[in-house]
PDB file of C-alpha atoms in Angstrom:
ATOM      1  CA  MET A   1     143.184 131.163 -71.910  1.00  0.00           C
ATOM      2  CA  ARG A   2     144.034 127.804 -70.993  1.00  0.00           C
ATOM      3  CA  ASP A   3     147.695 126.635 -70.954  1.00  0.00           C
ATOM      4  CA  VAL A   4     146.685 122.912 -72.022  1.00  0.00           C
ATOM      5  CA  ASP A   5     144.925 121.795 -74.940  1.00  0.00           C
ATOM      6  CA  LEU A   6     142.809 118.973 -73.790  1.00  0.00           C
ATOM      7  CA  GLY A   7     142.713 117.381 -77.193  1.00  0.00           C
ATOM      8  CA  VAL A   8     146.142 117.294 -77.793  1.00  0.00           C
ATOM      9  CA  HIS A   9     147.066 115.933 -74.219  1.00  0.00           C
ATOM     10  CA  LEU A  10     144.626 113.153 -74.749  1.00  0.00           C
ATOM     11  CA  GLU A  11     145.732 112.450 -78.222  1.00  0.00           C
ATOM     12  CA  ALA A  12     149.471 112.072 -76.833  1.00  0.00           C
ATOM     13  CA  LEU A  13     148.184 109.717 -74.194  1.00  0.00           C
ATOM     14  CA  GLY A  14     146.242 107.712 -76.645  1.00  0.00           C
ATOM     15  CA  ARG A  15     149.551 107.330 -78.759  1.00  0.00           C
ATOM     16  CA  ALA A  16     151.351 106.207 -75.560  1.00  0.00           C
ATOM     17  CA  ILE A  17     148.924 103.883 -74.171  1.00  0.00           C
ATOM     18  CA  GLY A  18     148.310 102.454 -77.897  1.00  0.00           C
ATOM     19  CA  GLU A  19     152.149 101.765 -78.236  1.00  0.00           C
ATOM     20  CA  ARG A  20     152.206 100.238 -74.853  1.00  0.00           C
ATOM     21  CA  GLU A  21     149.291  97.801 -75.889  1.00  0.00           C
ATOM     22  CA  ARG A  22     150.311  97.037 -79.161  1.00  0.00           C
ATOM     23  CA  ALA A  23     152.594  93.988 -78.037  1.00  0.00           C
ATOM     24  CA  HIS A  24     149.084  92.344 -76.785  1.00  0.00           C
ATOM     25  CA  ALA A  25     147.134  93.096 -79.954  1.00  0.00           C
ATOM     26  CA  GLU A  26     147.516  89.697 -81.675  1.00  0.00           C
ATOM     27  CA  ASP A  27     146.839  87.727 -78.524  1.00  0.00           C
ATOM     28  CA  LEU A  28     144.018  89.922 -77.526  1.00  0.00           C
ATOM     29  CA  ALA A  29     142.618  89.167 -81.250  1.00  0.00           C
ATOM     30  CA  ARG A  30     143.256  85.489 -80.676  1.00  0.00           C
ATOM     31  CA  ALA A  31     141.185  85.506 -77.690  1.00  0.00           C
ATOM     32  CA  ARG A  32     138.500  87.446 -79.139  1.00  0.00           C
ATOM     33  CA  VAL A  33     138.142  84.723 -81.984  1.00  0.00           C
ATOM     34  CA  ARG A  34     137.866  82.252 -79.513  1.00  0.00           C
ATOM     35  CA  ALA A  35     135.371  84.035 -77.486  1.00  0.00           C
ATOM     36  CA  GLU A  36     133.343  84.398 -80.615  1.00  0.00           C
ATOM     37  CA  GLU A  37     133.426  80.857 -81.352  1.00  0.00           C
ATOM     38  CA  LEU A  38     132.328  79.834 -77.588  1.00  0.00           C
ATOM     39  CA  HIS A  39     129.622  82.454 -77.795  1.00  0.00           C
ATOM     40  CA  ALA A  40     128.235  80.847 -81.066  1.00  0.00           C
ATOM     41  CA  GLU A  41     128.470  77.359 -79.591  1.00  0.00           C
ATOM     42  CA  VAL A  42     126.546  78.538 -76.429  1.00  0.00           C
ATOM     43  CA  GLU A  43     123.862  80.488 -78.353  1.00  0.00           C
ATOM     44  CA  SER A  44     123.149  77.441 -80.524  1.00  0.00           C
ATOM     45  CA  ALA A  45     122.868  75.381 -77.269  1.00  0.00           C
ATOM     46  CA  LEU A  46     120.684  77.861 -75.649  1.00  0.00           C
ATOM     47  CA  GLN A  47     118.279  78.076 -78.578  1.00  0.00           C
ATOM     48  CA  ARG A  48     117.646  74.363 -78.099  1.00  0.00           C
ATOM     49  CA  PHE A  49     117.069  74.919 -74.472  1.00  0.00           C
ATOM     50  CA  HIS A  50     114.604  77.701 -75.132  1.00  0.00           C
ATOM     51  CA  ALA A  51     112.743  75.525 -77.575  1.00  0.00           C
ATOM     52  CA  ALA A  52     112.392  72.735 -74.933  1.00  0.00           C
ATOM     53  CA  LEU A  53     111.161  75.465 -72.416  1.00  0.00           C
ATOM     54  CA  GLU A  54     108.765  76.943 -74.907  1.00  0.00           C
ATOM     55  CA  ALA A  55     107.496  73.190 -75.530  1.00  0.00           C
ATOM     56  CA  THR A  56     106.765  72.694 -71.948  1.00  0.00           C
ATOM     57  CA  GLY A  57     105.227  76.098 -71.086  1.00  0.00           C
ATOM     58  CA  ALA A  58     108.163  77.146 -69.134  1.00  0.00           C
ATOM     59  CA  SER A  59     109.459  80.069 -71.296  1.00  0.00           C
ATOM     60  CA  GLN A  60     110.017  82.335 -68.053  1.00  0.00           C
ATOM     61  CA  LEU A  61     113.407  80.391 -67.488  1.00  0.00           C
ATOM     62  CA  ARG A  62     114.865  81.767 -70.593  1.00  0.00           C
ATOM     63  CA  VAL A  63     118.526  82.833 -70.311  1.00  0.00           C
ATOM     64  CA  GLU A  64     119.791  86.030 -71.641  1.00  0.00           C
ATOM     65  CA  GLN A  65     123.132  85.716 -73.282  1.00  0.00           C
ATOM     66  CA  GLY A  66     125.490  88.793 -73.449  1.00  0.00           C
ATOM     67  CA  ARG A  67     127.449  90.219 -76.266  1.00  0.00           C
ATOM     68  CA  VAL A  68     131.242  89.519 -76.527  1.00  0.00           C
ATOM     69  CA  ARG A  69     133.107  92.424 -74.965  1.00  0.00           C
ATOM     70  CA  ILE A  70     136.271  93.418 -73.391  1.00  0.00           C
ATOM     71  CA  ASP A  71     136.538  91.886 -69.846  1.00  0.00           C
ATOM     72  CA  ASP A  72     135.059  94.148 -67.110  1.00  0.00           C
ATOM     73  CA  LYS A  73     138.317  93.348 -64.976  1.00  0.00           C
ATOM     74  CA  HIS A  74     140.791  92.795 -67.399  1.00  0.00           C
ATOM     75  CA  LEU A  75     141.691  94.989 -70.417  1.00  0.00           C
ATOM     76  CA  ARG A  76     143.671  92.036 -72.058  1.00  0.00           C
ATOM     77  CA  SER A  77     140.511  89.677 -71.975  1.00  0.00           C
ATOM     78  CA  VAL A  78     137.406  89.414 -73.513  1.00  0.00           C
ATOM     79  CA  GLU A  79     133.892  87.970 -71.864  1.00  0.00           C
ATOM     80  CA  PHE A  80     130.402  87.241 -72.443  1.00  0.00           C
ATOM     81  CA  ASP A  81     127.791  86.672 -69.714  1.00  0.00           C
ATOM     82  CA  LEU A  82     124.809  84.622 -69.152  1.00  0.00           C
ATOM     83  CA  ALA A  83     122.012  85.973 -66.801  1.00  0.00           C
ATOM     84  CA  ARG A  84     118.411  84.825 -65.769  1.00  0.00           C
ATOM     85  CA  GLY A  85     116.985  86.824 -63.104  1.00  0.00           C
ATOM     86  CA  ARG A  86     119.865  87.337 -60.492  1.00  0.00           C
ATOM     87  CA  HIS A  87     121.700  84.365 -61.606  1.00  0.00           C
ATOM     88  CA  ARG A  88     124.828  85.011 -63.640  1.00  0.00           C
ATOM     89  CA  ALA A  89     127.657  83.121 -65.444  1.00  0.00           C
ATOM     90  CA  VAL A  90     130.472  84.608 -67.112  1.00  0.00           C
ATOM     91  CA  VAL A  91     132.874  83.173 -69.919  1.00  0.00           C
ATOM     92  CA  VAL A  92     136.211  84.745 -70.056  1.00  0.00           C
ATOM     93  CA  VAL A  93     138.783  84.139 -72.755  1.00  0.00           C
ATOM     94  CA  LYS A  94     142.334  85.842 -71.724  1.00  0.00           C
ATOM     95  CA  SER A  95     144.831  86.812 -74.219  1.00  0.00           C
ATOM     96  CA  ARG A  96     147.503  84.986 -72.096  1.00  0.00           C
ATOM     97  CA  GLY A  97     145.747  81.767 -73.585  1.00  0.00           C
ATOM     98  CA  GLU A  98     143.276  80.632 -70.965  1.00  0.00           C
ATOM     99  CA  VAL A  99     139.371  80.261 -70.904  1.00  0.00           C
ATOM    100  CA  THR A 100     137.938  80.938 -67.511  1.00  0.00           C
ATOM    101  CA  LEU A 101     134.337  79.762 -66.529  1.00  0.00           C
ATOM    102  CA  VAL A 102     133.104  81.925 -63.715  1.00  0.00           C
ATOM    103  CA  GLY A 103     130.012  80.991 -61.743  1.00  0.00           C
ATOM    104  CA  PRO A 104     127.125  80.298 -61.391  1.00  0.00           C
ATOM    105  CA  PHE A 105     126.665  83.087 -58.843  1.00  0.00           C
ATOM    106  CA  ARG A 106     123.913  85.581 -57.846  1.00  0.00           C
ATOM    107  CA  ALA A 107     124.365  89.164 -58.911  1.00  0.00           C
ATOM    108  CA  GLY A 108     125.507  91.215 -55.987  1.00  0.00           C
ATOM    109  CA  LYS A 109     127.371  88.234 -54.357  1.00  0.00           C
ATOM    110  CA  ALA A 110     130.807  87.097 -54.748  1.00  0.00           C
ATOM    111  CA  GLU A 111     131.863  85.609 -58.150  1.00  0.00           C
ATOM    112  CA  GLY A 112     132.901  82.151 -58.357  1.00  0.00           C
ATOM    113  CA  PRO A 113     133.598  79.291 -58.634  1.00  0.00           C
ATOM    114  CA  CYS A 114     136.277  79.640 -61.379  1.00  0.00           C
ATOM    115  CA  ARG A 115     137.671  76.918 -63.744  1.00  0.00           C
ATOM    116  CA  SER A 116     140.425  77.792 -66.061  1.00  0.00           C
ATOM    117  CA  PHE A 117     141.396  75.727 -69.045  1.00  0.00           C
ATOM    118  CA  PRO A 118     144.048  76.322 -72.004  1.00  0.00           C
ATOM    119  CA  ILE A 119     142.459  78.313 -74.884  1.00  0.00           C
ATOM    120  CA  ASP A 120     142.596  75.355 -77.308  1.00  0.00           C
ATOM    121  CA  ASP A 121     141.978  72.255 -75.289  1.00  0.00           C
ATOM    122  CA  ASP A 122     138.487  71.410 -76.557  1.00  0.00           C
ATOM    123  CA  GLU A 123     138.824  67.969 -75.015  1.00  0.00           C
ATOM    124  CA  GLU A 124     139.011  69.433 -71.424  1.00  0.00           C
ATOM    125  CA  LEU A 125     137.049  72.475 -72.261  1.00  0.00           C
ATOM    126  CA  ALA A 126     133.923  71.006 -74.059  1.00  0.00           C
ATOM    127  CA  PRO A 127     132.577  68.645 -71.017  1.00  0.00           C
ATOM    128  CA  ALA A 128     133.505  71.442 -68.767  1.00  0.00           C
ATOM    129  CA  LEU A 129     131.556  74.015 -70.629  1.00  0.00           C
ATOM    130  CA  ALA A 130     128.555  71.687 -70.925  1.00  0.00           C
ATOM    131  CA  SER A 131     128.693  70.921 -67.005  1.00  0.00           C
ATOM    132  CA  PHE A 132     129.087  74.846 -66.303  1.00  0.00           C
ATOM    133  CA  LEU A 133     125.970  75.582 -68.525  1.00  0.00           C
ATOM    134  CA  GLY A 134     124.194  72.913 -66.892  1.00  0.00           C
ATOM    135  CA  ASP A 135     124.964  74.228 -63.431  1.00  0.00           C
ATOM    136  CA  PHE A 136     124.054  77.607 -64.396  1.00  0.00           C
ATOM    137  CA  VAL A 137     120.545  76.773 -65.945  1.00  0.00           C
ATOM    138  CA  GLU A 138     119.783  74.281 -62.941  1.00  0.00           C
ATOM    139  CA  ALA A 139     120.843  77.131 -60.313  1.00  0.00           C
ATOM    140  CA  ALA A 140     118.852  79.708 -62.421  1.00  0.00           C
ATOM    141  CA  ALA A 141     115.755  77.694 -62.654  1.00  0.00           C
ATOM    142  CA  THR A 142     115.585  76.670 -59.110  1.00  0.00           C
ATOM    143  CA  PRO A 143     112.954  78.607 -57.001  1.00  0.00           C
TER     144      PRO A 143
END
């Protein structure tokens, strides 16, 4: 017979960790909303990019866009990624109020470069996002 009930143990841990993270829930929810907005904006732009590729017969250069999810490195951030072949780029929205554009970079290589912006600074973020996406698709489409 076991002295420890695994379910009871994990339930207690879940309560303790949940209580610790509760203070960050509102900021994380705000980050998720912003990430979903940016995801939709990028998705719309990629649809136009893909249509242009189709029209020119270069559909092999299509970019895959990942879903919004908890950041791979930071539990209090959300992210989505872009991929074409080995080329990657990541948009990270942090609960502390930042959007970080990571890449473009090649899978298996060091991530970077990174640029961060205040979460609600559309005036600075919009042109940076356009440049970021442009750099990514250029890198991903270069033999």
